[in-house]
Every structure is written in C-alpha cells, then in structure tokens.
Amino acid sequence: MSHIFRTNLKWTGNQGSGTVGYQAYSRDHVISIEGHPDIPGSSAPQFRGDPSRYNPEDLLVASLSACHMLWYLHLCSATKIVVTEYTDQAEGIMKLEAGGSGRFTSVTLHPCVTITADSDESRAIELHREAHRLCFIANSVNFPVAHKPEITKS
C-alpha cells in the first residue's frame, strides 16, 4: 500500500528585484497543506533566514521527534503501559561542506516520559527501540537517529 502526501510551497521573498544578488532577496516562503494552517518558512538564521519562521532543518528534526513519539504512544497503548506525559528535546547535527552544501550527520531524541506507577518501566524503555524501528521518517533518512529516553513513574 502506498500513501501520497502533497504540499504546496510559495516563495514570498521577492523584495522587488528577484534574485539579482545573494543579499537582494528574502528566504521567506509559505508551506501550505490542504486543510491545515499555513507554515511560515525561511532558511535558518545562519543562512540569512528569518529566525521567527520555521526552517527546513528544524522541521526535519521535529518530524523525527514527532514520528517517534506517535509510534511510542501507540506501542505503549497496545501493551498496557500508561503514558501520562511525553516531552522531547531533539537535537540534530548538521555538518557544512567546503563547497557550501551540508548534511545531517545525526539526530538524537531525548524523550522524557512519565508513566503510571503500575506500568512496566523496563518495557517502557524497550518500546523506544521498537518505535525507532517503525518510525517512517527515521526509516527514510541516511543518518543515525539515536534516542536517549528518560522514564519517570507518577
């Protein structure tokens, strides 16, 4: 089975002279997906972007974090581990190359999960490995995605 995901992108950064020079245009754009609020985008501030807008690098790291969380919550619900809180402070490392290109070399997820007192803590930790194995986004990238979970009982 295949699923198709469609997005629309519109560059909004023409400041009157298009791309006549590297500093002549804004990196601003809008990402639209039918039925959803628009996402204001730009490049990362390190690349002349607007720091108040989302950039592709942040969105990639956030996608990995969200995909892992969604699989993890599913697996916990299926195995009677009751999660009452979940946060993650994900971190991606991108290496720049001499010619100006770059690539992510790793992303590390730091999920902090609170489970009920009667939930199995060791199983809750194991399920992070299974969530990683199942994550659509992690399966689609060419760099390692690590997870360093912290489990707390309520």
Backbone as a printed PyTorch tensor [residue, N CA C, xyz], in Angstrom:
tensor([[[ 0.8380, -1.1740,  0.0000],
         [ 0.0000,  0.0000,  0.0000],
         [ 0.8870,  1.2440,  0.0000]],

        [[ 0.5010,  2.2230, -0.7490],
         [ 1.2260,  3.4930, -0.7910],
         [ 0.3030,  4.6240, -0.3680]],

        [[ 0.8840,  5.6400,  0.2050],
         [ 0.1580,  6.8580,  0.5700],
         [ 0.8680,  8.0270, -0.0920]],

        [[ 0.1200,  9.0000, -0.5200],
         [ 0.6890, 10.1880, -1.1440],
         [ 0.4690, 11.3780, -0.2220]],

        [[ 1.5130, 12.1530, -0.0030],
         [ 1.4360, 13.3670,  0.7950],
         [ 1.7840, 14.5360, -0.1040]],

        [[ 0.9050, 15.5380, -0.1480],
         [ 1.1120, 16.6790, -1.0330],
         [ 1.2510, 17.9520, -0.2150]],

        [[ 2.2020, 18.7560, -0.6160],
         [ 2.3740, 20.0780, -0.0140],
         [ 2.5030, 21.1030, -1.1290]],

        [[ 2.2640, 22.3420, -0.7970],
         [ 2.4560, 23.4490, -1.7250],
         [ 3.4290, 24.4280, -1.0860]],

        [[ 4.3220, 24.9440, -1.8820],
         [ 5.3260, 25.8830, -1.4130],
         [ 5.2840, 27.1230, -2.2940]],

        [[ 5.2840, 28.3080, -1.6650],
         [ 5.3220, 29.5560, -2.4230],
         [ 6.3830, 30.4630, -1.8210]],

        [[ 7.3300, 30.8610, -2.6450],
         [ 8.3530, 31.8110, -2.2100],
         [ 7.7130, 33.1850, -2.1210]],

        [[ 7.8950, 33.8570, -0.9990],
         [ 7.3140, 35.1860, -0.7690],
         [ 8.3980, 36.2310, -0.5410]],

        [[ 9.6250, 35.9000, -0.8860],
         [10.7570, 36.7460, -0.5560],
         [11.2550, 37.6860, -1.6380]],

        [[10.5150, 37.8580, -2.7170],
         [10.9450, 38.8050, -3.7420],
         [10.7710, 40.2210, -3.2000]],

        [[11.8690, 40.9180, -3.0250],
         [11.8190, 42.2750, -2.4670],
         [11.8560, 43.3420, -3.5590]],

        [[11.4720, 42.9510, -4.7550],
         [11.3760, 43.9090, -5.8390],
         [12.3170, 43.6620, -6.9950]],

        [[13.4370, 43.0030, -6.7240],
         [14.3930, 42.7600, -7.8070],
         [14.7120, 41.2740, -7.9720]],

        [[13.8990, 40.4180, -7.3990],
         [14.1120, 38.9780, -7.5260],
         [15.4500, 38.5540, -6.9480]],

        [[16.1050, 37.6530, -7.6210],
         [17.3750, 37.1110, -7.1360],
         [18.5590, 37.7420, -7.8560]],

        [[18.4860, 39.0500, -8.0750],
         [19.5490, 39.7680, -8.7710],
         [20.8910, 39.6470, -8.0360]],

        [[20.8610, 39.4490, -6.7360],
         [22.0750, 39.2650, -5.9410],
         [21.7560, 38.4540, -4.6940]],

        [[22.7820, 37.8640, -4.0890],
         [22.6020, 36.9800, -2.9320],
         [21.8990, 37.6750, -1.7710]],

        [[22.1430, 38.9500, -1.5920],
         [21.5430, 39.6970, -0.4900],
         [20.2840, 40.4440, -0.9080]],

        [[19.8590, 40.3130, -2.1570],
         [18.7330, 41.0890, -2.6790],
         [17.3730, 40.4630, -2.3990]],

        [[17.3390, 39.2600, -1.8990],
         [16.0520, 38.5950, -1.7100],
         [15.9550, 37.9770, -0.3230]],

        [[14.7270, 37.8280,  0.1140],
         [14.4370, 37.1780,  1.3810],
         [14.2520, 35.6810,  1.1390]],

        [[14.5340, 34.9070,  2.1350],
         [14.3680, 33.4500,  2.0460],
         [12.9620, 33.0210,  2.4720]],

        [[12.0880, 33.9800,  2.7290],
         [10.7440, 33.6900,  3.2310],
         [ 9.9100, 32.9200,  2.2140]],

        [[ 9.1180, 31.9980,  2.7410],
         [ 8.2040, 31.2180,  1.9280],
         [ 7.0550, 30.7480,  2.8060]],

        [[ 6.0290, 30.2160,  2.1810],
         [ 4.8830, 29.6820,  2.9050],
         [ 4.6550, 28.2550,  2.4290]],

        [[ 4.5300, 27.3530,  3.3970],
         [ 4.2110, 25.9610,  3.1150],
         [ 2.7270, 25.7910,  3.3950]],

        [[ 2.0050, 25.2980,  2.4080],
         [ 0.5580, 25.0930,  2.5600],
         [ 0.2310, 23.6290,  2.3280]],

        [[-0.6580, 23.1340,  3.1600],
         [-1.1630, 21.7710,  3.0240],
         [-2.6700, 21.8730,  3.1690]],

        [[-3.3790, 21.3360,  2.2030],
         [-4.8300, 21.4680,  2.1970],
         [-5.4330, 21.0590,  3.5380]],

        [[-6.2840, 21.9270,  4.0660],
         [-6.9700, 21.6440,  5.3180],
         [-6.1770, 21.9750,  6.5730]],

        [[-4.9890, 22.5690,  6.4220],
         [-4.1320, 22.8860,  7.5680],
         [-3.7420, 24.3630,  7.5480]],

        [[-3.3760, 24.9120,  8.7060],
         [-2.8560, 26.2810,  8.7120],
         [-1.5320, 26.3480,  7.9430]],

        [[-1.2770, 27.4770,  7.3280],
         [-0.0090, 27.6750,  6.6340],
         [ 1.1510, 27.6680,  7.6160]],

        [[ 2.3200, 27.2720,  7.1220],
         [ 3.5460, 27.2840,  7.9180],
         [ 4.4600, 28.3530,  7.3250]],

        [[ 4.7750, 29.3970,  8.1030],
         [ 5.7040, 30.4130,  7.5950],
         [ 7.1290, 29.8850,  7.6600]],

        [[ 7.7940, 29.8400,  6.5150],
         [ 9.1330, 29.2780,  6.4460],
         [10.1650, 30.2890,  6.0050]],

        [[11.3990, 29.9560,  6.2530],
         [12.5580, 30.7280,  5.8230],
         [13.7460, 29.7850,  5.8830]],

        [[14.9190, 30.2960,  5.6060],
         [16.1040, 29.4850,  5.8600],
         [16.5210, 29.7180,  7.3080]],

        [[17.4350, 28.9090,  7.7790],
         [17.9400, 29.0880,  9.1390],
         [18.6430, 30.4470,  9.2300]],

        [[18.6500, 31.0570, 10.4000],
         [19.3000, 32.3620, 10.5350],
         [20.7580, 32.3720, 10.0700]],

        [[21.4520, 31.2430, 10.2090],
         [22.8390, 31.1440,  9.7720],
         [22.9690, 31.3190,  8.2620]],

        [[21.8500, 31.1720,  7.5430],
         [21.8540, 31.2640,  6.0850],
         [20.9570, 32.4030,  5.6020]],

        [[20.9760, 33.4980,  6.3480],
         [20.2510, 34.7230,  6.0050],
         [18.7390, 34.5870,  6.1460]],

        [[18.2840, 33.6700,  6.9840],
         [16.8530, 33.4530,  7.1610],
         [16.2680, 34.2400,  8.3200]],

        [[14.9590, 34.2980,  8.3330],
         [14.2010, 34.9710,  9.3820],
         [14.0870, 34.0270, 10.5830]],

        [[14.6610, 34.4060, 11.7230],
         [14.6410, 33.4940, 12.8830],
         [13.2500, 33.2800, 13.4760]],

        [[12.2680, 34.0860, 13.0850],
         [10.9120, 33.9140, 13.6210],
         [10.0950, 32.9040, 12.8070]],

        [[10.6770, 32.3980, 11.7080],
         [ 9.9740, 31.4410, 10.8560],
         [10.6180, 30.0630, 10.9670]],

        [[ 9.8500, 29.0480, 10.6330],
         [10.3700, 27.6810, 10.6240],
         [11.3390, 27.4990,  9.4620]],

        [[12.3760, 26.6950,  9.6870],
         [13.3110, 26.3960,  8.6000],
         [13.3170, 24.8850,  8.3570]],

        [[13.7500, 24.4680,  7.1650],
         [13.7000, 23.0400,  6.8280],
         [14.4640, 22.1510,  7.8000]],

        [[15.5700, 22.6430,  8.3200],
         [16.3740, 21.8300,  9.2320],
         [15.6140, 21.5640, 10.5330]],

        [[14.9900, 22.6150, 11.0890],
         [14.1970, 22.4390, 12.3060],
         [13.0170, 21.5030, 12.0540]],

        [[12.3820, 21.6490, 10.8970],
         [11.2170, 20.8250, 10.5910],
         [11.5990, 19.3530, 10.4210]],

        [[12.7950, 19.0860,  9.8860],
         [13.2440, 17.7040,  9.7600],
         [13.4410, 17.0740, 11.1420]],

        [[14.1160, 17.7920, 12.0260],
         [14.3410, 17.2740, 13.3810],
         [13.0030, 17.0920, 14.1040]],

        [[12.0970, 18.0630, 13.9540],
         [10.7780, 17.9670, 14.5900],
         [ 9.9840, 16.7840, 14.0360]],

        [[10.1070, 16.5140, 12.7440],
         [ 9.4040, 15.3750, 12.1360],
         [ 9.8910, 14.0580, 12.7230]],

        [[11.1900, 13.9240, 12.9020],
         [11.7290, 12.7080, 13.5110],
         [11.2200, 12.5520, 14.9430]],

        [[11.2100, 13.6420, 15.6920],
         [10.7470, 13.6160, 17.0740],
         [ 9.2720, 13.2320, 17.1560]],

        [[ 8.4480, 13.8590, 16.3270],
         [ 7.0060, 13.5950, 16.3560],
         [ 6.6830, 12.1740, 15.9110]],

        [[ 7.3450, 11.7000, 14.8600],
         [ 7.0900, 10.3450, 14.3700],
         [ 7.4290,  9.3120, 15.4460]],

        [[ 8.5680,  9.5020, 16.1040],
         [ 8.9650,  8.5810, 17.1750],
         [ 7.9210,  8.5900, 18.2880]],

        [[ 7.4950,  9.7950, 18.6960],
         [ 6.5190,  9.9000, 19.7770],
         [ 5.2080,  9.1970, 19.4190]],

        [[ 4.7300,  9.4090, 18.2040],
         [ 3.4530,  8.8140, 17.8130],
         [ 3.5170,  7.2900, 17.8060]],

        [[ 4.6070,  6.7260, 17.3030],
         [ 4.7680,  5.2740, 17.3490],
         [ 4.8870,  4.7950, 18.7900]],

        [[ 5.6450,  5.5160, 19.6010],
         [ 5.8450,  5.1250, 21.0010],
         [ 4.5120,  5.0970, 21.7500]],

        [[ 3.7120,  6.1480, 21.6000],
         [ 2.4190,  6.1850, 22.2890],
         [ 1.5270,  5.0330, 21.8330]],

        [[ 1.5440,  4.7320, 20.5400],
         [ 0.7660,  3.6020, 20.0210],
         [ 1.2110,  2.2930, 20.6700]],

        [[ 2.5210,  2.0670, 20.6880],
         [ 3.0430,  0.8250, 21.2590],
         [ 2.7290,  0.7220, 22.7480]],

        [[ 2.8300,  1.8260, 23.4600],
         [ 2.5060,  1.8120, 24.8960],
         [ 1.0350,  1.4730, 25.1090]],

        [[ 0.1640,  2.0860, 24.3230],
         [-1.2670,  1.8010, 24.4980],
         [-1.5800,  0.3420, 24.1840]],

        [[-0.8740, -0.2350, 23.2220],
         [-1.1130, -1.6330, 22.8420],
         [-0.5750, -2.6240, 23.8630]],

        [[ 0.3660, -2.1830, 24.7130],
         [ 0.9700, -3.0920, 25.6900],
         [ 0.6470, -2.7030, 27.1300]],

        [[-0.3670, -1.8960, 27.2860],
         [-0.8820, -1.5280, 28.6300],
         [ 0.1070, -0.7190, 29.4690]],

        [[ 0.9870,  0.0190, 28.8070],
         [ 1.8320,  0.9780, 29.5230],
         [ 1.1370,  2.3250, 29.3910]],

        [[ 0.7860,  2.9150, 30.5260],
         [ 0.0060,  4.1490, 30.5080],
         [ 0.9540,  5.3410, 30.6110]],

        [[ 1.0380,  6.1010, 29.5150],
         [ 1.8540,  7.3070, 29.4620],
         [ 0.9660,  8.4900, 29.8500]],

        [[ 1.4410,  9.2890, 30.7810],
         [ 0.6670, 10.4700, 31.1920],
         [ 1.3220, 11.7720, 30.7420]],

        [[ 2.5860, 11.7060, 30.3490],
         [ 3.2710, 12.9030, 29.8500],
         [ 4.4320, 12.4660, 28.9590]],

        [[ 4.6840, 13.2550, 27.9150],
         [ 5.7820, 12.9530, 26.9910],
         [ 6.3160, 14.2810, 26.4650]],

        [[ 7.6100, 14.5050, 26.6260],
         [ 8.2740, 15.6590, 26.0270],
         [ 9.5690, 15.1700, 25.3840]],

        [[10.0850, 15.9470, 24.4650],
         [11.3320, 15.5840, 23.8060],
         [12.0810, 16.8600, 23.4500]],

        [[13.3550, 16.8730, 23.7020],
         [14.2260, 17.9550, 23.2610],
         [15.2130, 17.3550, 22.2720]],

        [[14.7790, 17.2540, 21.0320],
         [15.5700, 16.6230, 19.9820],
         [16.6660, 17.5670, 19.4950]],

        [[17.7580, 16.9700, 19.0630],
         [18.9070, 17.7570, 18.5920],
         [19.4750, 17.1230, 17.3340]],

        [[19.5990, 17.9300, 16.2890],
         [20.1890, 17.4690, 15.0510],
         [21.5230, 18.1460, 14.8170]],

        [[22.4740, 17.4120, 14.3010],
         [23.7870, 17.9620, 13.9860],
         [23.9630, 17.9400, 12.4790]],

        [[24.2500, 19.1110, 11.9390],
         [24.4500, 19.2460, 10.5050],
         [25.8760, 19.7100, 10.2570]],

        [[26.5500, 19.0340,  9.3580],
         [27.9250, 19.3750,  9.0050],
         [27.9220, 20.1130,  7.6740]],

        [[28.5540, 21.2700,  7.6370],
         [28.6820, 22.0260,  6.3970],
         [29.9300, 21.5840,  5.6550]],

        [[29.8200, 21.5080,  4.3400],
         [30.9350, 21.1170,  3.4900],
         [31.5950, 22.3800,  2.9280]],

        [[32.8240, 22.2570,  2.4810],
         [33.5900, 23.3920,  1.9620],
         [32.8940, 24.0880,  0.8000]],

        [[32.1990, 23.3470, -0.0600],
         [31.5430, 23.9350, -1.2210],
         [30.2240, 24.6140, -0.9180]],

        [[29.8020, 24.6240,  0.3450],
         [28.5700, 25.2910,  0.7180],
         [27.4080, 24.3670,  1.0100]],

        [[27.5010, 23.1120,  0.5710],
         [26.4130, 22.1860,  0.8810],
         [26.6030, 21.6690,  2.3060]],

        [[25.7240, 20.8350,  2.7180],
         [25.8340, 20.2590,  4.0510],
         [24.9220, 19.0600,  4.1640]],

        [[25.0190, 18.3860,  5.2910],
         [24.1540, 17.2380,  5.5330],
         [24.0580, 16.9930,  7.0250]],

        [[22.9620, 16.4020,  7.4220],
         [22.8270, 15.9900,  8.8090],
         [23.7080, 14.7720,  9.0260]],

        [[24.4140, 14.7520, 10.1420],
         [25.2300, 13.6000, 10.4920],
         [24.5680, 12.7530, 11.5760]],

        [[23.6490, 13.3600, 12.3210],
         [22.9150, 12.6080, 13.3430],
         [21.7930, 13.4550, 13.9200]],

        [[20.8380, 12.7540, 14.4870],
         [19.7950, 13.3820, 15.3050],
         [19.6790, 12.5240, 16.5470]],

        [[19.5840, 13.1810, 17.6920],
         [19.3860, 12.4720, 18.9540],
         [18.1000, 12.9710, 19.5880]],

        [[17.2300, 12.0260, 19.9060],
         [15.9850, 12.3270, 20.5990],
         [16.2090, 12.1280, 22.0910]],

        [[15.5970, 12.9790, 22.8840],
         [15.7110, 12.9020, 24.3430],
         [14.3100, 12.8450, 24.9600]],

        [[13.5650, 11.7780, 24.7020],
         [12.2100, 11.7220, 25.2330],
         [12.1950, 11.5600, 26.7510]],

        [[11.4040, 12.3960, 27.4000],
         [11.1470, 12.2920, 28.8420],
         [ 9.6990, 11.8480, 28.9860]],

        [[ 9.5120, 10.6480, 29.4860],
         [ 8.1970, 10.0270, 29.5140],
         [ 7.8040,  9.7530, 30.9600]],

        [[ 6.5810, 10.1200, 31.2930],
         [ 6.0220,  9.7850, 32.6030],
         [ 4.9820,  8.7010, 32.3880]],

        [[ 5.1200,  7.6150, 33.1580],
         [ 4.1710,  6.5060, 33.0950],
         [ 3.5560,  6.3060, 34.4750]],

        [[ 2.4320,  5.6180, 34.5250],
         [ 1.7930,  5.3600, 35.8080],
         [ 2.6230,  4.3780, 36.6320]],

        [[ 2.4130,  4.3980, 37.9320],
         [ 3.2000,  3.5810, 38.8600],
         [ 3.1040,  2.0880, 38.5640]],

        [[ 1.9720,  1.6310, 38.0450],
         [ 1.8160,  0.1960, 37.7840],
         [ 2.2700, -0.2190, 36.3810]],

        [[ 2.8100,  0.7040, 35.5980],
         [ 3.3240,  0.3650, 34.2650],
         [ 4.7340, -0.2000, 34.3690]],

        [[ 5.0990, -1.0480, 33.4310],
         [ 6.3910, -1.7270, 33.4150],
         [ 7.4690, -0.7840, 32.8580]],

        [[ 8.3480, -0.3110, 33.7230],
         [ 9.3630,  0.6690, 33.3330],
         [10.3740,  0.0990, 32.3380]],

        [[10.8170, -1.1310, 32.5440],
         [11.7970, -1.7020, 31.6140],
         [11.1820, -1.8960, 30.2280]],

        [[ 9.9300, -2.2980, 30.1760],
         [ 9.2420, -2.4430, 28.8820],
         [ 9.0520, -1.0670, 28.2370]],

        [[ 8.7800, -0.0490, 29.0440],
         [ 8.6090,  1.3090, 28.5230],
         [ 9.8910,  1.7880, 27.8400]],

        [[11.0350,  1.4150, 28.3920],
         [12.3120,  1.7870, 27.7680],
         [12.5190,  0.9840, 26.4850]],

        [[12.2340, -0.3140, 26.5160],
         [12.3900, -1.1620, 25.3310],
         [11.5500, -0.6770, 24.1560]],

        [[10.3880, -0.1400, 24.4460],
         [ 9.4900,  0.2750, 23.3670],
         [10.0510,  1.4390, 22.5500]],

        [[11.0330,  2.1510, 23.0810],
         [11.6770,  3.2040, 22.2850],
         [12.4380,  2.5830, 21.1100]],

        [[13.0660,  1.4500, 21.3170],
         [13.7570,  0.7640, 20.2110],
         [12.7590,  0.3290, 19.1410]],

        [[11.6170, -0.1800, 19.5840],
         [10.5940, -0.6160, 18.6270],
         [ 9.9960,  0.5850, 17.8890]],

        [[ 9.7580,  1.6780, 18.5950],
         [ 9.2360,  2.8920, 17.9450],
         [10.2250,  3.3870, 16.9010]],

        [[11.4980,  3.3420, 17.2170],
         [12.5280,  3.7590, 16.2530],
         [12.4960,  2.8610, 15.0150]],

        [[12.3590,  1.5660, 15.2190],
         [12.3320,  0.6250, 14.1060],
         [11.1430,  0.8790, 13.1860]],

        [[10.0290,  1.3220, 13.7380],
         [ 8.8040,  1.5120, 12.9780],
         [ 8.6350,  2.9210, 12.4000]],

        [[ 9.3750,  3.8770, 12.8970],
         [ 9.1920,  5.2850, 12.5100],
         [ 9.4330,  5.4970, 11.0190]],

        [[ 8.4160,  5.9850, 10.3160],
         [ 8.5030,  6.2250,  8.8750],
         [ 9.6250,  7.2030,  8.5290]],

        [[ 9.7460,  8.2500,  9.3150],
         [10.7250,  9.2940,  8.9990],
         [12.1380,  8.7830,  9.2730]],

        [[12.3510,  8.1240, 10.4040],
         [13.6780,  7.5720, 10.7160],
         [14.1050,  6.5510,  9.6630]],

        [[13.1440,  5.8120,  9.1190],
         [13.4540,  4.8390,  8.0780],
         [13.7690,  5.4990,  6.7400]],

        [[13.5490,  6.7960,  6.6250],
         [13.7220,  7.4980,  5.3570],
         [14.9740,  8.3620,  5.2880]],

        [[15.6960,  8.4880,  6.3860],
         [16.8800,  9.3470,  6.3900],
         [18.1550,  8.5080,  6.3020]],

        [[19.2460,  9.1460,  5.8760],
         [20.5010,  8.4080,  5.6770],
         [21.5450,  8.7420,  6.7470]],

        [[21.0820,  9.0750,  7.9280],
         [21.9780,  9.3410,  9.0570],
         [21.3880,  8.6780, 10.2970]],

        [[22.2100,  8.4150, 11.3080],
         [21.6950,  7.7460, 12.5020],
         [20.7740,  8.6450, 13.3180]],

        [[19.7340,  8.0120, 13.8540],
         [18.8150,  8.6710, 14.7830],
         [18.8880,  7.8900, 16.0820]],

        [[19.4160,  8.5320, 17.1090],
         [19.5520,  7.8760, 18.4220],
         [18.4300,  8.3690, 19.3360]],

        [[18.1870,  7.6040, 20.3790],
         [17.2150,  8.0330, 21.3770],
         [17.7860,  7.7350, 22.7460]],

        [[17.6480,  8.7130, 23.6300],
         [18.1230,  8.5920, 24.9960],
         [16.9390,  8.8700, 25.9260]],

        [[16.0890,  7.8590, 26.1360],
         [14.8730,  8.0920, 26.9020],
         [15.1210,  8.1910, 28.4070]],

        [[14.2390,  8.9210, 29.0290],
         [14.2040,  9.0250, 30.4970],
         [12.7760,  8.6930, 30.8970]],

        [[12.6120,  7.7320, 31.7930],
         [11.2920,  7.2850, 32.2240],
         [11.1050,  7.6700, 33.6930]],

        [[ 9.9580,  8.2630, 33.9850],
         [ 9.5960,  8.6190, 35.3480],
         [ 8.2460,  7.9950, 35.6350]],

        [[ 8.0610,  7.5210, 36.8520],
         [ 6.7590,  6.9820, 37.2500],
         [ 6.0130,  8.0330, 38.0520]],

        [[ 4.7110,  8.1190, 37.7840],
         [ 3.8880,  9.0820, 38.5370],
         [ 3.2080,  8.4230, 39.6980]]])
